[in-house]
């Protein structure tokens, strides 16, 4: 009886250790991906790289909105 319980405990401990190792591997791979992404972004900045699509769209939308506000403001004052 005791031997079976000990074997179960050992199995549980081994499984726990394996899970921890896998979690550590996943964390390491995530950290590595983040570092690679940061390096890539840094290289793009050095080259004067292209903006991320979302950032480019956002800036374009801001510029368009600003222009439309300027037109509306000046039109309502009779300047345009």
Tab-separated table of C-alpha atoms in Angstrom:
chain	number	residue	atom	x	y	z
A	1	UNK	CA	0.000	0.000	0.000
A	2	UNK	CA	2.645	2.468	1.060
A	3	UNK	CA	4.727	1.601	-1.975
A	4	UNK	CA	1.823	2.348	-4.309
A	5	UNK	CA	1.242	5.674	-2.590
A	6	UNK	CA	4.939	6.495	-2.867
A	7	UNK	CA	4.909	5.609	-6.562
A	8	UNK	CA	1.868	7.826	-7.114
A	9	UNK	CA	3.587	10.680	-5.292
A	10	UNK	CA	6.749	10.202	-7.352
A	11	UNK	CA	4.737	10.188	-10.570
A	12	UNK	CA	2.914	13.333	-9.531
A	13	UNK	CA	6.208	15.035	-8.683
A	14	UNK	CA	7.728	14.012	-12.022
A	15	UNK	CA	4.701	15.304	-13.907
A	16	UNK	CA	4.871	18.558	-11.969
A	17	UNK	CA	8.556	18.951	-12.816
A	18	UNK	CA	7.864	18.254	-16.490
A	19	UNK	CA	5.088	20.851	-16.526
A	20	UNK	CA	7.378	23.403	-14.880
A	21	UNK	CA	10.103	22.692	-17.444
A	22	UNK	CA	7.642	23.130	-20.301
A	23	UNK	CA	6.383	26.398	-18.817
A	24	UNK	CA	9.965	27.634	-18.500
A	25	UNK	CA	10.646	26.694	-22.125
A	26	UNK	CA	7.523	28.557	-23.237
A	27	UNK	CA	8.515	31.627	-21.228
A	28	UNK	CA	12.022	31.516	-22.673
A	29	UNK	CA	10.707	31.247	-26.212
A	30	UNK	CA	8.319	34.161	-25.598
A	31	UNK	CA	11.165	36.260	-24.206
A	32	UNK	CA	13.279	35.344	-27.217
A	33	UNK	CA	10.480	36.349	-29.595
A	34	UNK	CA	10.065	39.672	-27.803
A	35	UNK	CA	13.802	40.357	-28.012
A	36	UNK	CA	13.851	39.482	-31.714
A	37	UNK	CA	10.882	41.774	-32.333
A	38	UNK	CA	12.614	44.603	-30.455
A	39	UNK	CA	15.790	44.078	-32.486
A	40	UNK	CA	13.802	44.112	-35.717
A	41	UNK	CA	12.032	47.325	-34.718
A	42	UNK	CA	15.340	48.903	-33.750
A	43	UNK	CA	16.831	48.012	-37.137
A	44	UNK	CA	13.813	49.511	-38.897
A	45	UNK	CA	14.188	52.706	-36.880
A	46	UNK	CA	17.859	52.925	-37.831
A	47	UNK	CA	16.973	52.512	-41.493
A	48	UNK	CA	14.161	55.010	-41.212
A	49	UNK	CA	11.864	52.055	-41.643
A	50	UNK	CA	8.235	51.910	-42.591
A	51	UNK	CA	5.642	52.418	-39.912
A	52	UNK	CA	3.554	49.517	-38.782
A	53	UNK	CA	0.349	49.400	-40.827
A	54	UNK	CA	-1.842	50.275	-37.862
A	55	UNK	CA	0.348	53.226	-36.929
A	56	UNK	CA	0.387	54.492	-40.508
A	57	UNK	CA	-3.394	54.267	-40.767
A	58	UNK	CA	-3.784	55.995	-37.427
A	59	UNK	CA	-1.514	58.871	-38.451
A	60	UNK	CA	-3.303	59.219	-41.763
A	61	UNK	CA	-6.656	59.329	-40.021
A	62	UNK	CA	-5.392	61.961	-37.587
A	63	UNK	CA	-4.118	64.106	-40.460
A	64	UNK	CA	-7.392	63.748	-42.365
A	65	UNK	CA	-9.442	64.611	-39.279
A	66	UNK	CA	-7.278	67.642	-38.589
A	67	UNK	CA	-7.680	68.849	-42.181
A	68	UNK	CA	-11.450	68.381	-42.102
A	69	UNK	CA	-11.690	70.334	-38.832
A	70	UNK	CA	-9.611	73.153	-40.321
A	71	UNK	CA	-11.828	73.266	-43.428
A	72	UNK	CA	-15.014	73.217	-41.348
A	73	UNK	CA	-13.756	75.928	-39.003
A	74	UNK	CA	-12.668	78.205	-41.858
A	75	UNK	CA	-15.775	77.506	-43.927
A	76	UNK	CA	-18.066	78.399	-41.039
A	77	UNK	CA	-16.180	81.690	-40.707
A	78	UNK	CA	-16.580	82.339	-44.421
A	79	UNK	CA	-12.867	82.090	-45.174
A	80	UNK	CA	-13.076	79.222	-47.647
